[in-house]
CSV table of N, CA, C and O in Angstrom, one decimal:
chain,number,residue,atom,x,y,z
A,246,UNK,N,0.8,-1.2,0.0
A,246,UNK,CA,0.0,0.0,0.0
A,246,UNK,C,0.9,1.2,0.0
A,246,UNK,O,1.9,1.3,0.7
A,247,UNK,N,0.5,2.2,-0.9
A,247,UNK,CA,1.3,3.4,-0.9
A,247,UNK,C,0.6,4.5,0.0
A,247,UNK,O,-0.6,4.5,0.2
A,248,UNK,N,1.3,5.2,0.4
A,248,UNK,CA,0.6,6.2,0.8
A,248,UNK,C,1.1,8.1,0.5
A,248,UNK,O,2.2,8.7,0.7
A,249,UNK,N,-0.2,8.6,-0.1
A,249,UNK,CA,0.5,9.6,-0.7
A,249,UNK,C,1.2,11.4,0.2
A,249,UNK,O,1.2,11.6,1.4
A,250,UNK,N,1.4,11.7,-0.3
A,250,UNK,CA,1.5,13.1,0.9
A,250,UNK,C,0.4,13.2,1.2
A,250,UNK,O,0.0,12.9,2.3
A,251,UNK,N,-0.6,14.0,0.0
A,251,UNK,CA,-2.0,14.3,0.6
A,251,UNK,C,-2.5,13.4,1.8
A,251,UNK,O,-2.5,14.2,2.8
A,252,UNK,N,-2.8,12.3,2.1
A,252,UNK,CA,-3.1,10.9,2.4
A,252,UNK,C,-2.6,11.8,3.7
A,252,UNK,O,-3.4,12.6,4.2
A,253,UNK,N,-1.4,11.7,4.0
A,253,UNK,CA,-0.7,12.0,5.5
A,253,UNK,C,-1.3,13.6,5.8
A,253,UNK,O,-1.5,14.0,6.9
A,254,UNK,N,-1.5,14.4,4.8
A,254,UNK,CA,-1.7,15.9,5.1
A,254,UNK,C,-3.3,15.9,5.8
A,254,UNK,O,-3.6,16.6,6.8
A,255,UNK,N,-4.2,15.2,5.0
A,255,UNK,CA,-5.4,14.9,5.5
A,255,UNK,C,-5.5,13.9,6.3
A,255,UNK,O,-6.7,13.5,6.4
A,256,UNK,N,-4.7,13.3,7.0
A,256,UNK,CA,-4.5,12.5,8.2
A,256,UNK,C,-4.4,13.5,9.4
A,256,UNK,O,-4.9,13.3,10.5
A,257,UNK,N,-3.4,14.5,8.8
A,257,UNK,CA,-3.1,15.5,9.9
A,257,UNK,C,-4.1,16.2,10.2
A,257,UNK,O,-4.4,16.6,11.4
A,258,UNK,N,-4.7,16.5,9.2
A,258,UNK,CA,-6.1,17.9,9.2
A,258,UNK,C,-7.4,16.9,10.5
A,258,UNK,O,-8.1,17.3,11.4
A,259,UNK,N,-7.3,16.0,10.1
A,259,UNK,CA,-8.1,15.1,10.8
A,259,UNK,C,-8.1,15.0,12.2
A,259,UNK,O,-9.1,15.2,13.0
A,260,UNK,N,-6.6,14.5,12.4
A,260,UNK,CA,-6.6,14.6,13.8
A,260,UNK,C,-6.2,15.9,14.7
A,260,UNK,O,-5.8,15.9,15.9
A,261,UNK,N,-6.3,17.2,13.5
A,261,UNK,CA,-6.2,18.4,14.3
A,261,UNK,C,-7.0,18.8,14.9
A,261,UNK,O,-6.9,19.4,15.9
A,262,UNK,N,-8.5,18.7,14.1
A,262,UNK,CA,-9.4,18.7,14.1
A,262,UNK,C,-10.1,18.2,15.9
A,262,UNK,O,-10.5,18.8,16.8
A,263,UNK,N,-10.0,16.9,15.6
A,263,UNK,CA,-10.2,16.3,17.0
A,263,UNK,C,-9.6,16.7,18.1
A,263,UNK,O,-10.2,17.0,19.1
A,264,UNK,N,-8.4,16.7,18.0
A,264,UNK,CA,-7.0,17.4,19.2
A,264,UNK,C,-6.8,18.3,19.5
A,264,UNK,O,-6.1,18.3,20.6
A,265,UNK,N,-7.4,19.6,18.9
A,265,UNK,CA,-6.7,21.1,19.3
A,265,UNK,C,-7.0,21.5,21.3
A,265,UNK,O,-6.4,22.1,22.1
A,266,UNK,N,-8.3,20.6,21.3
A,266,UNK,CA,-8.5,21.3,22.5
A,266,UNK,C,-7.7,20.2,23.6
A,266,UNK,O,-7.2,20.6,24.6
A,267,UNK,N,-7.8,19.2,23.3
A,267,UNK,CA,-6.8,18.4,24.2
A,267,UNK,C,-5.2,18.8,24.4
A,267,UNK,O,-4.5,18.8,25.4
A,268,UNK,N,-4.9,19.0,22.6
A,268,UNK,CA,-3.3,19.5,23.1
A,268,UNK,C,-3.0,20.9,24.1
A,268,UNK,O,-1.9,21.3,24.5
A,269,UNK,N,-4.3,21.3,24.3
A,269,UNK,CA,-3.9,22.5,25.8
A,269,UNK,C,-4.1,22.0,26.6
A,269,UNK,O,-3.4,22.4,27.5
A,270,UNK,N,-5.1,20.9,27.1
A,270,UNK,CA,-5.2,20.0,28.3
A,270,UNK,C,-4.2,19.4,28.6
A,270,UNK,O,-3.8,19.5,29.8
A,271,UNK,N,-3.5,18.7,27.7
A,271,UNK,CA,-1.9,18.4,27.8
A,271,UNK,C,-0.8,18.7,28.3
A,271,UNK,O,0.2,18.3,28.9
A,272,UNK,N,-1.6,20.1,27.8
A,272,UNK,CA,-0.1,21.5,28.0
A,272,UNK,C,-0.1,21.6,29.6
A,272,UNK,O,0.8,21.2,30.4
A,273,UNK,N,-1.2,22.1,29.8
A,273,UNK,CA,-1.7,22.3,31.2
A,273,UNK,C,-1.5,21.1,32.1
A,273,UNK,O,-1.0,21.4,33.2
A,274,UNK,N,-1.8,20.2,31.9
A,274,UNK,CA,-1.6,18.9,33.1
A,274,UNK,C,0.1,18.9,33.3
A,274,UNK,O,0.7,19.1,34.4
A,275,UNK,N,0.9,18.7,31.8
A,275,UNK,CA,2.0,18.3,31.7
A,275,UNK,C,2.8,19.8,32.7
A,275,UNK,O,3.9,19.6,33.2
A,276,UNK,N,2.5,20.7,32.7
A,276,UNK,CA,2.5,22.2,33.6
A,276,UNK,C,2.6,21.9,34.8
A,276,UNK,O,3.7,22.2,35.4
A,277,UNK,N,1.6,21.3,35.3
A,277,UNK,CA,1.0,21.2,36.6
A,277,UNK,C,2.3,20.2,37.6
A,277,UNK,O,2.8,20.2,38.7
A,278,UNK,N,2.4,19.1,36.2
A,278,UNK,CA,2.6,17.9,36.9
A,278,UNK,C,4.5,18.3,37.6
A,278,UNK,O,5.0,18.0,38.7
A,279,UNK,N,5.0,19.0,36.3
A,279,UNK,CA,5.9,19.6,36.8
A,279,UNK,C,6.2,20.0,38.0
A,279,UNK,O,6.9,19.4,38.8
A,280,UNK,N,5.2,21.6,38.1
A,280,UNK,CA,5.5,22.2,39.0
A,280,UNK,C,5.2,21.3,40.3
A,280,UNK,O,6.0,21.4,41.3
A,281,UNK,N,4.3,20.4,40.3
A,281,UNK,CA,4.4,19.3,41.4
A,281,UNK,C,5.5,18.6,41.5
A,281,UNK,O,5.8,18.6,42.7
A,282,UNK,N,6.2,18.1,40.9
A,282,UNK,CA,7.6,17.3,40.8
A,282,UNK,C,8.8,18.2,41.6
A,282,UNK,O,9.7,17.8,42.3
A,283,UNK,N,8.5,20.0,40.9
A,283,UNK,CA,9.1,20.9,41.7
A,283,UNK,C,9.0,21.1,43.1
A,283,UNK,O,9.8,21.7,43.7
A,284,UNK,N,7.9,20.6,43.6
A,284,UNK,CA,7.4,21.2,44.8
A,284,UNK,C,7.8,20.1,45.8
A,284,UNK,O,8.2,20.3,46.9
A,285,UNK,N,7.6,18.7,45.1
A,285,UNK,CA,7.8,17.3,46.1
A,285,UNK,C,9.8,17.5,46.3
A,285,UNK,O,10.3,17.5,47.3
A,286,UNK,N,10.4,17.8,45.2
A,286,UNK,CA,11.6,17.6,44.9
A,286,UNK,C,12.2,18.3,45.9
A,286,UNK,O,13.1,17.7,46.4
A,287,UNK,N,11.8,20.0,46.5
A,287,UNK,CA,12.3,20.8,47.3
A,287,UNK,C,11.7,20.5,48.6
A,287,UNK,O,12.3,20.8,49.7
A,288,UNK,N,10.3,19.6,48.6
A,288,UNK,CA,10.3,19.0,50.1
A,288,UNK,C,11.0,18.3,50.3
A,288,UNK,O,11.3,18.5,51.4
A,289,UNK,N,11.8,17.1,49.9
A,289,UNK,CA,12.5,15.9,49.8
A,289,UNK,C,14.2,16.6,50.2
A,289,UNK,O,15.0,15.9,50.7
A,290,UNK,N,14.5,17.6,49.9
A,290,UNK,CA,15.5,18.3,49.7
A,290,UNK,C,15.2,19.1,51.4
A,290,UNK,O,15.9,18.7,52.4
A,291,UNK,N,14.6,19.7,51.4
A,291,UNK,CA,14.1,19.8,52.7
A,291,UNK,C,14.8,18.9,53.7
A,291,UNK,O,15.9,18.9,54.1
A,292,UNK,N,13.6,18.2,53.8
A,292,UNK,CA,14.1,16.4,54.8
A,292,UNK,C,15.1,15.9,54.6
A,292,UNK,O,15.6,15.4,55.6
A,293,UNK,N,15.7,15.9,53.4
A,293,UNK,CA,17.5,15.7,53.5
A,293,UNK,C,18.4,16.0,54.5
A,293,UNK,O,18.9,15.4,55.3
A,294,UNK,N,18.4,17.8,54.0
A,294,UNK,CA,18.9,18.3,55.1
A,294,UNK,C,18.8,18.2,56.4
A,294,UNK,O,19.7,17.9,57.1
A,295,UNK,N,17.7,18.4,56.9
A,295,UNK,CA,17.0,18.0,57.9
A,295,UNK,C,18.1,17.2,58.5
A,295,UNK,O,19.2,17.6,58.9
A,296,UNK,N,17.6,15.8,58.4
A,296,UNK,CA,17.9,14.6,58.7
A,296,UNK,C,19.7,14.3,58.9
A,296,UNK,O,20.3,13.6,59.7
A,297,UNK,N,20.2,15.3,57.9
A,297,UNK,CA,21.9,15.2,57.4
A,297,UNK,C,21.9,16.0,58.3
A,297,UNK,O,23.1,15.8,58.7
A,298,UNK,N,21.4,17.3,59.4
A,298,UNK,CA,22.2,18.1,59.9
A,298,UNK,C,21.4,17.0,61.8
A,298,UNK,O,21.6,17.2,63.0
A,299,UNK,N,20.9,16.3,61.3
A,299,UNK,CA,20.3,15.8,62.5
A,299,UNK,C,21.8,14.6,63.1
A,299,UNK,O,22.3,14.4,64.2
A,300,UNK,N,22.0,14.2,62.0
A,300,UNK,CA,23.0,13.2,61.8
A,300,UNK,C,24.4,13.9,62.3
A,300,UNK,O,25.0,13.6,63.3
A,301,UNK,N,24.6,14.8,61.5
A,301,UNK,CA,26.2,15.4,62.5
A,301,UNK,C,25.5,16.3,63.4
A,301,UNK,O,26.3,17.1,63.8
A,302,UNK,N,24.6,16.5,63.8
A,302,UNK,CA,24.2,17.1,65.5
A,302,UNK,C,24.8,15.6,66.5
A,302,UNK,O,25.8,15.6,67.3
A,303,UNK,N,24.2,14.6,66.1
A,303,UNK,CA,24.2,13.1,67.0
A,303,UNK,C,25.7,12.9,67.0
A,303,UNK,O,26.3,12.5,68.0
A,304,UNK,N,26.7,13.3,65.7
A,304,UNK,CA,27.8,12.7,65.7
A,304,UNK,C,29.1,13.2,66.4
A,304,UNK,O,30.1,12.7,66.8
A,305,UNK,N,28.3,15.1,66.6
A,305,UNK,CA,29.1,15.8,67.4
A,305,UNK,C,28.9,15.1,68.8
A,305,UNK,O,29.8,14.7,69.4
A,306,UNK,N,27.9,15.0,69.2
A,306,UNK,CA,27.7,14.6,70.7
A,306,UNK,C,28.2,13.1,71.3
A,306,UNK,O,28.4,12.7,72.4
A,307,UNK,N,28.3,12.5,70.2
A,307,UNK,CA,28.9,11.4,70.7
A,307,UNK,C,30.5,11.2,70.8
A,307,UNK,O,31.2,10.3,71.5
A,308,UNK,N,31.2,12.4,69.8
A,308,UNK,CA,32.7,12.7,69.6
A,308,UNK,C,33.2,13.2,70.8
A,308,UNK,O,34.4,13.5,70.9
């Protein structure tokens, strides 16, 4: 089976058609999900330290 340019160009028109409003729902989730990944990442970062200055507090006191 061949398939011609048109073939693929009206494939595209097609599924533009259907998609436009999803590819900003996309946009937006994929946004979101980020800035959540940002937000867990700097709590985790957080509790690191935390925990890392908890650890040489204990190591001083036992030295």
């Amino acid at each position: 089976m061949t398939v011609s340019l048109n073939d693929v160009k009206r494939q595209q028109q097609h599924w533009n058609k259907g998609h436009k409003v999803n590819t900003r729902k996309l946009y937006l989730n994929l946004n979101a999900t980020m800035l959540t990944l940002k937000f867990l990442t700097n709590e985790a970062e957080k509790e690191f330290l935390k925990e890392t200055q908890k650890e040489h507090e204990n190591d001083r006191k036992n030295n």
